[in-house]
Coordinates of C-alpha atoms and ligand atoms in Angstrom, one line a residue:
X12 CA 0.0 0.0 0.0
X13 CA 0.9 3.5 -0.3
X14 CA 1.8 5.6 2.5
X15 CA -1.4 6.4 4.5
X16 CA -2.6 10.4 4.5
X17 CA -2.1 12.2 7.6
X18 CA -4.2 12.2 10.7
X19 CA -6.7 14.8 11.0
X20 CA -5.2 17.4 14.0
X21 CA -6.0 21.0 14.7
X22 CA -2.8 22.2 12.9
X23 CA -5.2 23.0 10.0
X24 CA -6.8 26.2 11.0
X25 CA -9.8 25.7 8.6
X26 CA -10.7 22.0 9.5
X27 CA -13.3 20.6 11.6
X28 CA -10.8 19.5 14.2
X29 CA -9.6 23.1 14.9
X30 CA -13.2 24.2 15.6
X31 CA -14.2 21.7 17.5
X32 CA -11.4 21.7 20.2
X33 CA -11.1 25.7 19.9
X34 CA -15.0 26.3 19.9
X35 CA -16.5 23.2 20.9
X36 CA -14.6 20.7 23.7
X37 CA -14.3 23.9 25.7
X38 CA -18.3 24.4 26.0
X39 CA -18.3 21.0 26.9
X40 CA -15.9 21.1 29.7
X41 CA -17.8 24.1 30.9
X42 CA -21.1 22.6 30.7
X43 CA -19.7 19.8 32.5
X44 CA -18.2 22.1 35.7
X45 CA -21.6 23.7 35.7
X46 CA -24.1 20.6 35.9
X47 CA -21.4 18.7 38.5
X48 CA -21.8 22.0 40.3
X49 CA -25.6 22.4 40.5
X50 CA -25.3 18.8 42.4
X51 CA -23.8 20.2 45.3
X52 CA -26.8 20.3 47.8
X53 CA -28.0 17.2 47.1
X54 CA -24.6 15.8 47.1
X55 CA -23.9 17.5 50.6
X56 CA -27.3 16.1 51.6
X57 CA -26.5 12.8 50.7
X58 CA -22.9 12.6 51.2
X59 CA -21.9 15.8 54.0
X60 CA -19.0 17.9 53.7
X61 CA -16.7 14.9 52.4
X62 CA -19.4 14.3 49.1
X63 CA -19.2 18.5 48.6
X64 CA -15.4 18.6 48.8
X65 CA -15.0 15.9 46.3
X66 CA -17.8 17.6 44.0
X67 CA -15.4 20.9 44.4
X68 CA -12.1 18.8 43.3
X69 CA -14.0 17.4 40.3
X70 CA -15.2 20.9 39.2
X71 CA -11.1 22.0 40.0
X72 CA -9.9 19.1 37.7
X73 CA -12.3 19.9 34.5
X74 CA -11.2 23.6 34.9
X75 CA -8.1 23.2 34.8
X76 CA -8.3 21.2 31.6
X77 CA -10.2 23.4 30.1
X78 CA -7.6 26.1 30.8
X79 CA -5.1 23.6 29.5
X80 CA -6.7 23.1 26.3
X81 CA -7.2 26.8 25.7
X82 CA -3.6 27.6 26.4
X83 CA -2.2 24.3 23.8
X84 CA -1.0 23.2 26.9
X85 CA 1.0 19.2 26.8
X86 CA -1.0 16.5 27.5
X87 CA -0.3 15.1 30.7
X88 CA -0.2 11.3 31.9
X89 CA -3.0 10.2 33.9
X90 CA -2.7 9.8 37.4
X91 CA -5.9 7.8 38.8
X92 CA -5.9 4.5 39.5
X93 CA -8.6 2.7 36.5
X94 CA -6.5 0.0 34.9
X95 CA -6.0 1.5 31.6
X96 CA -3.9 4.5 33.1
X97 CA -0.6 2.2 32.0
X98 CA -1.7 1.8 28.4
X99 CA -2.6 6.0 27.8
X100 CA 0.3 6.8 29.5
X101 CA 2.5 4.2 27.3
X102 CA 0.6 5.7 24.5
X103 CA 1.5 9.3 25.9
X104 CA 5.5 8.3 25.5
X105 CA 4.8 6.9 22.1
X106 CA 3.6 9.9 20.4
X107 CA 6.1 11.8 22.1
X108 CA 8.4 9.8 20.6
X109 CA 6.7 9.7 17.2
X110 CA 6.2 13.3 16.7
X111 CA 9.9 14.5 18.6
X112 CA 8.2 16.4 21.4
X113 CA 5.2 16.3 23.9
X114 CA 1.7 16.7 21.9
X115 CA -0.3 19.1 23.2
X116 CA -3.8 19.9 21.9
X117 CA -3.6 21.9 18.9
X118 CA -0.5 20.1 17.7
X119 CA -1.3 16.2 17.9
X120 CA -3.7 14.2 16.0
X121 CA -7.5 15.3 17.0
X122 CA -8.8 11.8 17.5
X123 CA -6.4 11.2 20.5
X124 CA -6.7 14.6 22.0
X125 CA -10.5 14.3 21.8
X126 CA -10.3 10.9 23.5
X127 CA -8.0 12.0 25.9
X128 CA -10.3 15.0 27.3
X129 CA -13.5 12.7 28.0
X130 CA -10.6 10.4 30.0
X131 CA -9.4 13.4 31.9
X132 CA -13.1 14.3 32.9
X133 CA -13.3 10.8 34.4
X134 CA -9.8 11.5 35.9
X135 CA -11.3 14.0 37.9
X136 CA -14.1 11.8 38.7
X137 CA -11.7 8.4 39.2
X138 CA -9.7 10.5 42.0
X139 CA -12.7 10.5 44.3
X140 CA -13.8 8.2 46.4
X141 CA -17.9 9.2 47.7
X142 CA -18.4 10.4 43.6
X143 CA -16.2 7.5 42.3
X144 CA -19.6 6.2 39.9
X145 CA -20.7 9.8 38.8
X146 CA -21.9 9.9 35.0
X147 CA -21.0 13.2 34.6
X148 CA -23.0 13.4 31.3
X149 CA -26.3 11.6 33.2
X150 CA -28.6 14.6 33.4
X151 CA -28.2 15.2 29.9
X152 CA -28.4 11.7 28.6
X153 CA -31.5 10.9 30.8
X154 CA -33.2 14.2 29.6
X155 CA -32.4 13.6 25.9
X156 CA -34.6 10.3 26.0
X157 CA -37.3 11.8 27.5
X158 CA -37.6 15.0 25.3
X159 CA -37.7 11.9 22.3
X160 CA -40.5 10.3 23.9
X161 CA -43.0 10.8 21.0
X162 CA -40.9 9.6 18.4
X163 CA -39.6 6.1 21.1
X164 CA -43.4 5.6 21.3
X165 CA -44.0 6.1 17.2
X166 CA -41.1 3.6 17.4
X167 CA -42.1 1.0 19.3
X168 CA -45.7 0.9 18.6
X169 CA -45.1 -0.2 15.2
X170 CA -42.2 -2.4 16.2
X171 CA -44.5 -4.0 18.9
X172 CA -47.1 -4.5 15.9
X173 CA -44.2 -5.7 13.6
X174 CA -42.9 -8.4 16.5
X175 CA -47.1 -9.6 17.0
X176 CA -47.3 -10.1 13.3
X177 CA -44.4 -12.1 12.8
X178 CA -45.8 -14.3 15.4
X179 CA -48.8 -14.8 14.2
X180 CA -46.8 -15.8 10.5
X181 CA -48.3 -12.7 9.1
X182 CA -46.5 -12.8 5.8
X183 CA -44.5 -9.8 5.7
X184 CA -41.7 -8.5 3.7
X185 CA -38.7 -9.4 5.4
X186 CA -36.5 -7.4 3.0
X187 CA -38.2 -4.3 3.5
X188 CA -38.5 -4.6 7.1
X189 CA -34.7 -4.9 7.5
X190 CA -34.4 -2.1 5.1
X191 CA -36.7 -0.1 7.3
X192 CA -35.3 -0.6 10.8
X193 CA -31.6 -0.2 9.6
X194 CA -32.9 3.4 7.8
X195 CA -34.0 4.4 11.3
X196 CA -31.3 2.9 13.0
X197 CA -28.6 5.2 11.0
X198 CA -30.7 8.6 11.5
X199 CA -31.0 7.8 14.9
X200 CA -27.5 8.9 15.1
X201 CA -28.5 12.3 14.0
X202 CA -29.2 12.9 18.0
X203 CA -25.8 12.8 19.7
X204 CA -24.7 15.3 22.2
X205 CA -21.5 16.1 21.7
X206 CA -22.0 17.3 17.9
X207 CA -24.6 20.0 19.8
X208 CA -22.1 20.5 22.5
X209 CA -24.2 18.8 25.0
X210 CA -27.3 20.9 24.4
X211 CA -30.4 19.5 23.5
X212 CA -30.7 17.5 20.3
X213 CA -33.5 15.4 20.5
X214 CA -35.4 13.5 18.0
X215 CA -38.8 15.0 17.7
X216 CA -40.2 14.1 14.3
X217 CA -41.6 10.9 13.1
X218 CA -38.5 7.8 12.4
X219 CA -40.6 6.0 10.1
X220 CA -41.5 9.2 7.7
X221 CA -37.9 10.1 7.8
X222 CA -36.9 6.9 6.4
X223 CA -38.5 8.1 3.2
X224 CA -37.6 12.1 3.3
X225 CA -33.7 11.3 4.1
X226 CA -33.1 8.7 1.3
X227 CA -31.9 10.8 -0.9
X228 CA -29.2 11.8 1.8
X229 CA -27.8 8.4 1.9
X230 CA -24.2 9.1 0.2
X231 CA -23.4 5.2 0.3
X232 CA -26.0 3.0 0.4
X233 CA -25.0 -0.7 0.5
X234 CA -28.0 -1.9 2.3
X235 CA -28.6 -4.6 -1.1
X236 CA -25.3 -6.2 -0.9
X237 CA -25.8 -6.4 3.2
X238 CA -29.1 -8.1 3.1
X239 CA -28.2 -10.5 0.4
X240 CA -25.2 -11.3 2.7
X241 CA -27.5 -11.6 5.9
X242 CA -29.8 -13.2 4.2
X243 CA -27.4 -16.2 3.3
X244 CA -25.5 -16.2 6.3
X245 CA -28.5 -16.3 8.6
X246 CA -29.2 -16.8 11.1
X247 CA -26.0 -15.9 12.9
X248 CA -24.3 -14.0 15.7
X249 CA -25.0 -10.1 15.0
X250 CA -22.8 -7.9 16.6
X251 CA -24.2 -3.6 17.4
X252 CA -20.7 -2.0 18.1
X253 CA -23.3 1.1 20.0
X254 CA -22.9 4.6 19.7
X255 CA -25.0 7.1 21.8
X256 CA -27.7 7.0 24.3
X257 CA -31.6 8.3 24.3
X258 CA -33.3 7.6 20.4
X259 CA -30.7 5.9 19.0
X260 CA -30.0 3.4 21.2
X261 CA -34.2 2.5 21.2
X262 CA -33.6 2.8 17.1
X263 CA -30.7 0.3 17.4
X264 CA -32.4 -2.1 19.8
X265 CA -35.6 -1.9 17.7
X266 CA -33.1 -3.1 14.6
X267 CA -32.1 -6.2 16.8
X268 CA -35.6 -7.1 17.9
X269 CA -36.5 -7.2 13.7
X270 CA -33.2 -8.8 13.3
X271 CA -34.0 -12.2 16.0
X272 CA -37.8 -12.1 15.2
X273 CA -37.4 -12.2 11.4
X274 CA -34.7 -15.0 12.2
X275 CA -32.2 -12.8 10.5
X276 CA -30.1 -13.2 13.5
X277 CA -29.7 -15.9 16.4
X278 CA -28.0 -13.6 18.9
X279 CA -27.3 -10.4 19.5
X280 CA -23.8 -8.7 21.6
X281 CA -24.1 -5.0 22.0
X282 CA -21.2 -3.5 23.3
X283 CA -20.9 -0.5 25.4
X284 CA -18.4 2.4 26.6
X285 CA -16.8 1.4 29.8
X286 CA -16.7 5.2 31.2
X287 CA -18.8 8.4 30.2
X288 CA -17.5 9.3 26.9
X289 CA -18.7 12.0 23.9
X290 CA -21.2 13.4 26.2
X291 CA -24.2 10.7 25.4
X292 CA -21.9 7.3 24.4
X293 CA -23.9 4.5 26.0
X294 CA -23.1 2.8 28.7
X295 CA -24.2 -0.3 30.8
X296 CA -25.7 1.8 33.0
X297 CA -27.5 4.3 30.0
X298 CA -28.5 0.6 28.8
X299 CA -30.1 -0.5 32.0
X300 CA -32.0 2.8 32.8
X301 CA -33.4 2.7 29.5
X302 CA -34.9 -0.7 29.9
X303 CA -36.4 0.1 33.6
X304 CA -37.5 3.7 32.0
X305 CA -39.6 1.5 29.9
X306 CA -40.7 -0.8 32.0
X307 CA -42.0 2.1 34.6
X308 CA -43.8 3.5 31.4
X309 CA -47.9 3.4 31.6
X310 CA -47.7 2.9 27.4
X311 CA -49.0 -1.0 26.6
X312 CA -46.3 -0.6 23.8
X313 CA -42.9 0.5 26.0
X314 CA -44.7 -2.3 28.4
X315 CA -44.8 -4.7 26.0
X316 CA -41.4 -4.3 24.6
X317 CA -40.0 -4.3 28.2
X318 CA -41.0 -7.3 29.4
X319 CA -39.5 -9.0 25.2
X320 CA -36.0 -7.1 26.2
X321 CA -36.4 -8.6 29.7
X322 CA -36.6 -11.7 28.3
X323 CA -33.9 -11.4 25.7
X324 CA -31.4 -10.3 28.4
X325 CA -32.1 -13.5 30.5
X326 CA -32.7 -15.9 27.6
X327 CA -29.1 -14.9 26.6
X328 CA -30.3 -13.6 23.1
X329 CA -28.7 -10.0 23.6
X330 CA -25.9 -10.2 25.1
X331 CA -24.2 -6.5 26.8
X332 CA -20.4 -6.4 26.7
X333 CA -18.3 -3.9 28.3
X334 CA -14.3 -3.4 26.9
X335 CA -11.8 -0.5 27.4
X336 CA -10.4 -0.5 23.9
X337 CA -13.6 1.4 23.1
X338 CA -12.4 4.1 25.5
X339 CA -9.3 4.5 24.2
X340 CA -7.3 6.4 21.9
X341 CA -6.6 3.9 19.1
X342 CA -8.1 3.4 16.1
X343 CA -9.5 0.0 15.0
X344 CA -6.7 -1.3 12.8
X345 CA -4.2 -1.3 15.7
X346 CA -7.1 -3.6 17.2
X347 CA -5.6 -7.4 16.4
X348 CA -2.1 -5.9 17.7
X349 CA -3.2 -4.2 21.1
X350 CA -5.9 -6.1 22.0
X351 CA -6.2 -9.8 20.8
X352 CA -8.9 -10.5 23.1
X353 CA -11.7 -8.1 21.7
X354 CA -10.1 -9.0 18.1
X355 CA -10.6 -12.4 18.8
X356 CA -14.6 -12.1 20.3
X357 CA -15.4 -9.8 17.6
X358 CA -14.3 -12.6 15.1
X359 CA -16.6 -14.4 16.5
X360 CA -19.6 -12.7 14.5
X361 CA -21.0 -12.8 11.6
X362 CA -21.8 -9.4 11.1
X363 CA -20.8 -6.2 13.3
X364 CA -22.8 -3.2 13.0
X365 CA -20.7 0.0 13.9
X366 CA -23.2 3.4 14.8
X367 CA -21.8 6.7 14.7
X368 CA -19.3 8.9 13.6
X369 CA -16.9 8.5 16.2
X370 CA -16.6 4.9 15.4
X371 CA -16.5 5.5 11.9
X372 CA -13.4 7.7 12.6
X373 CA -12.0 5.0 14.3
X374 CA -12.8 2.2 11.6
X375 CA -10.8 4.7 8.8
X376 CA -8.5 5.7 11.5
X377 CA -9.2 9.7 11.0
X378 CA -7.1 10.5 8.6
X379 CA -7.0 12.7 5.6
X380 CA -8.5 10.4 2.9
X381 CA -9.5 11.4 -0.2
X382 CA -13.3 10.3 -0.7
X383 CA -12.9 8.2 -3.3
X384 CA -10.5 5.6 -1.5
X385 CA -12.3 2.4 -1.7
X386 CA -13.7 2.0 2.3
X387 CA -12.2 -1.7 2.3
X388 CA -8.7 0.0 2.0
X389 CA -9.3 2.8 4.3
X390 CA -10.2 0.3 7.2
X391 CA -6.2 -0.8 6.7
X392 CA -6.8 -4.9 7.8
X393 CA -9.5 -4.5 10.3
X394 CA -11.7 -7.1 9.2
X395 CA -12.2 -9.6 12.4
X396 CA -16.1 -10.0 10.9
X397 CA -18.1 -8.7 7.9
X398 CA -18.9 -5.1 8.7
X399 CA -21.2 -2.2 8.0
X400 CA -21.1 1.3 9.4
X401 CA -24.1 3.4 10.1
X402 CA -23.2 6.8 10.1
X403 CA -24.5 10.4 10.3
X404 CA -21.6 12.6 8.7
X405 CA -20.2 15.0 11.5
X406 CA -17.0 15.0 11.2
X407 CA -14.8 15.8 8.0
X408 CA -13.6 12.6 7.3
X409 CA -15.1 10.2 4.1
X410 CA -14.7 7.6 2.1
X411 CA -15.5 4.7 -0.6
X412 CA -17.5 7.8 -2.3
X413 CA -17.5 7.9 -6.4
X414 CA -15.3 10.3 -8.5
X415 CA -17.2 13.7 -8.3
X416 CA -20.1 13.0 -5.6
X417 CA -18.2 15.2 -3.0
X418 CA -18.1 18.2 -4.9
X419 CA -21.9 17.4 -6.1
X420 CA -23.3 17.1 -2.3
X421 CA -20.8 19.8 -1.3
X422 CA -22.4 22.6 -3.8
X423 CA -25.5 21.3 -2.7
X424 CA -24.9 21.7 1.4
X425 CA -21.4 23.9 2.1
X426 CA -21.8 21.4 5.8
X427 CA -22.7 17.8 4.7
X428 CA -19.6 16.6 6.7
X429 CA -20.4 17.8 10.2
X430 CA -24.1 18.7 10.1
X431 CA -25.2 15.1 10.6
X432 CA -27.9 15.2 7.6
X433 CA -25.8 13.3 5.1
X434 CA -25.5 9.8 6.1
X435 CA -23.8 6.2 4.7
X436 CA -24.2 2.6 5.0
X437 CA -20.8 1.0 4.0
X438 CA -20.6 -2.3 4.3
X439 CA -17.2 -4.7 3.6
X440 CA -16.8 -8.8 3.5
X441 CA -13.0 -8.7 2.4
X442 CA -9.9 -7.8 4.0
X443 CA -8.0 -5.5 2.1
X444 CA -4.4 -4.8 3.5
Ligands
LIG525 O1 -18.6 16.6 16.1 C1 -18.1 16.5 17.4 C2 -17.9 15.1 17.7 O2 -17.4 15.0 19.0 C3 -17.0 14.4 16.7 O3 -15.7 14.6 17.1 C4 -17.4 13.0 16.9 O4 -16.9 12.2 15.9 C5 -18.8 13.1 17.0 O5 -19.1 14.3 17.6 C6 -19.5 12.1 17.8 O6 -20.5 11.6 17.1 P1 -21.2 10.2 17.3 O7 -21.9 10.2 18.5 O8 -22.0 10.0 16.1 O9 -20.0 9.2 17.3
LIG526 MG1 -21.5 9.4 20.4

């Protein structure tokens, strides 16, 4: 192969990356000292003087690295005591030695410096010992799914309808339906947090119309070569690498209920973020208060689909796994050499579904492609499992697209990289190296 392009970093003054950790990260971190803050009665309630003094030290910690991302300060080794402190810190010394001197924020590549700020957040939170499990990103994770409750209910009515059909052997079309629920699937990852700097972005229209209006937004649309793959490797081990909390993860858990009751699939492993990360990532907690949410719901349908998650969770037909490499700052080529283990489980699948634009960055390793690379060779290896990404463009950073078709959807929206309304479904079955 020819020598990969360079990672995308804030060096370029007119890229997304320089906005996003001049303009953006900051708000973030701000918005984070703030709600952390606003806990500090009913943390004192709870927890006396001890619980306020450790809510002050967090608030101190994301302050200071605020202050240290404004200034283009170097990025410092962790010093709490979670068990991936050795590999950022090894990974610290690494780029040091890579680049010839200490990386600080406007100087390294944007992908690691963005990782490394949500880590240092939970550095501040890791140091305590009362506030050791505080989600510093709850509030606004919790309140994003309830602002969306129109469109979950719209969602679920019709998947509860969908699920009753298919047990009474209804004939339906299978095709379509798959079509359907992966459509709504990758628009529900229009509503992350982070791409609104934590301010409300919820998803108040109806999915199932916008299934038809956004079609046309679809940049890569390999949905036919997916489903004729599913369709003959079924029904297999489907893997939902997740992305954020609130809509989208109902959309994606919707697509995996159509995917085991249409017998597309015979399990399903989600996997979640091991820490708070990009604001409204999910974790195993998100994932749990979601389910309960539902189940405290007076709607027959949110009861209804409940008690058939309930039972998929016990029945060992969704399966929730929790790994650091998804919280770290590598990208997924460098997954088979750091970390075996999760290289190994995810090889286990027959298909893995990646949401979201972070993970896309990760699967093309954030670099400075030129569209029209094929996607195959932009993922560099990684190929433990068939793929496909579902993902709403945010960040600018694309390929597998034909000659021309960025300069056609460029003249006809000046931001159909970051304004999440432009969208693809690339799938690959071949490892390209
Ligand atoms: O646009 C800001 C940003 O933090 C990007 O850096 C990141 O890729 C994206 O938001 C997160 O989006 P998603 O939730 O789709 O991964
Ligand atoms: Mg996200």
């Amino acid at each position: 192969m020819t020598s990969l392009p360079e990672p995308l970093s804030a060096r370029d003054t007119e890229s997304i990356a320089y906005h996003t950790i001049k303009d953006r990260l900051p708000v973030i971190l701000s918005k984070i000292a703030d709600t952390v803050y606003r806990l500090k009665n009913t943390i004192r309630e709870q927890h006396g003087e001890e619980g306020a003094k450790e809510l002050k030290d967090i608030v101190g910690g994301v302050s200071k690295l605020r202050n240290e991302l404004q200034t283009d300060k170097p990025i410092l080794p962790l010093e709490d005591d979670r068990a991936d402190v050795t590999t950022w810190n090894k990974y610290l010394e690494e780029q040091t030695s890579l680049i010839g001197y200490p990386p600080s924020w406007f100087k390294s590549a944007w992908l690691y410096v963005e990782c490394y700020m949500y880590r240092r957040v939970q550095e501040a939170v890791e140091k305590c010992k009362i506030l050791k499990s505080l989600d510093v990103f709850q509030e606004q994770k919790q309140k994003a799914f309830l602002n969306s409750q129109g469109a979950i209910l719209i969602l679920l009515n019709y998947s509860m309808k969908i699920v009753k059909d298919l047990e009474n052997e209804e004939e339906l079309d299978v095709e379509k339906l798959f079509q359907q629920f992966t459509q709504v699937a990758l628009w529900g990852n229009k509503c992350d947090l982070s791409i609104s700097a934590g301010f409300e972005n919820s998803q108040t229209g109806c999915p199932l119309d916008q299934v038809e209006t956004l079609k046309d937004h679809i940049l890569i649309n390999d949905l036919k070569p997916l489903w004729t793959y599913l369709r003959a490797s079924a029904p297999g081990r489907v893997d939902i690498i997740l992305d954020n909390a609130g809509f989208e993860l109902v959309t994606d858990l919707c697509l995996a209920e159509i995917l085991l009751s249409t017998k597309l699939a015979s399990s399903i492993h989600f996997h979640v973020k091991a820490l708070p990360w990009f604001v409204s990532d999910v974790t195993k907690e998100d994932f749990d208060w979601t389910l309960q949410t539902l189940g405290r719901s007076n709607s027959i349908a949110m009861n209804f689909i409940f008690q058939r998650w309930k039972g998929r969770l016990s029945n060992k037909s969704w399966n929730l796994q929790v790994h650091d490499y998804w919280t770290l700052p590598f990208d997924f080529s460098e997954m088979k050499m750091r970390c075996s283990d999760l290289h190994k489980e995810l090889s286990k699948s027959s298909l893995l579904f990646f949401k979201g634009d972070l993970n896309y960055r990760k699967l093309v390793g954030d670099r400075n492609w030129d569209t029209t690379t094929p996607f195959a060779e932009s993922l560099r290896g990684f190929h433990p499992a068939p793929l496909c990404t579902l993902r709403a463009l945010k960040a600018d950073v694309q390929t597998g697209l034909a000659e021309g078709q960025a300069k056609a959807v460029r003249e006809k929206d000046a931001e159909w990289m970051v304004n999440g309304n432009w969208a693809v479904i690339s799938f690959c079955d071949r490892t390209v190296q």
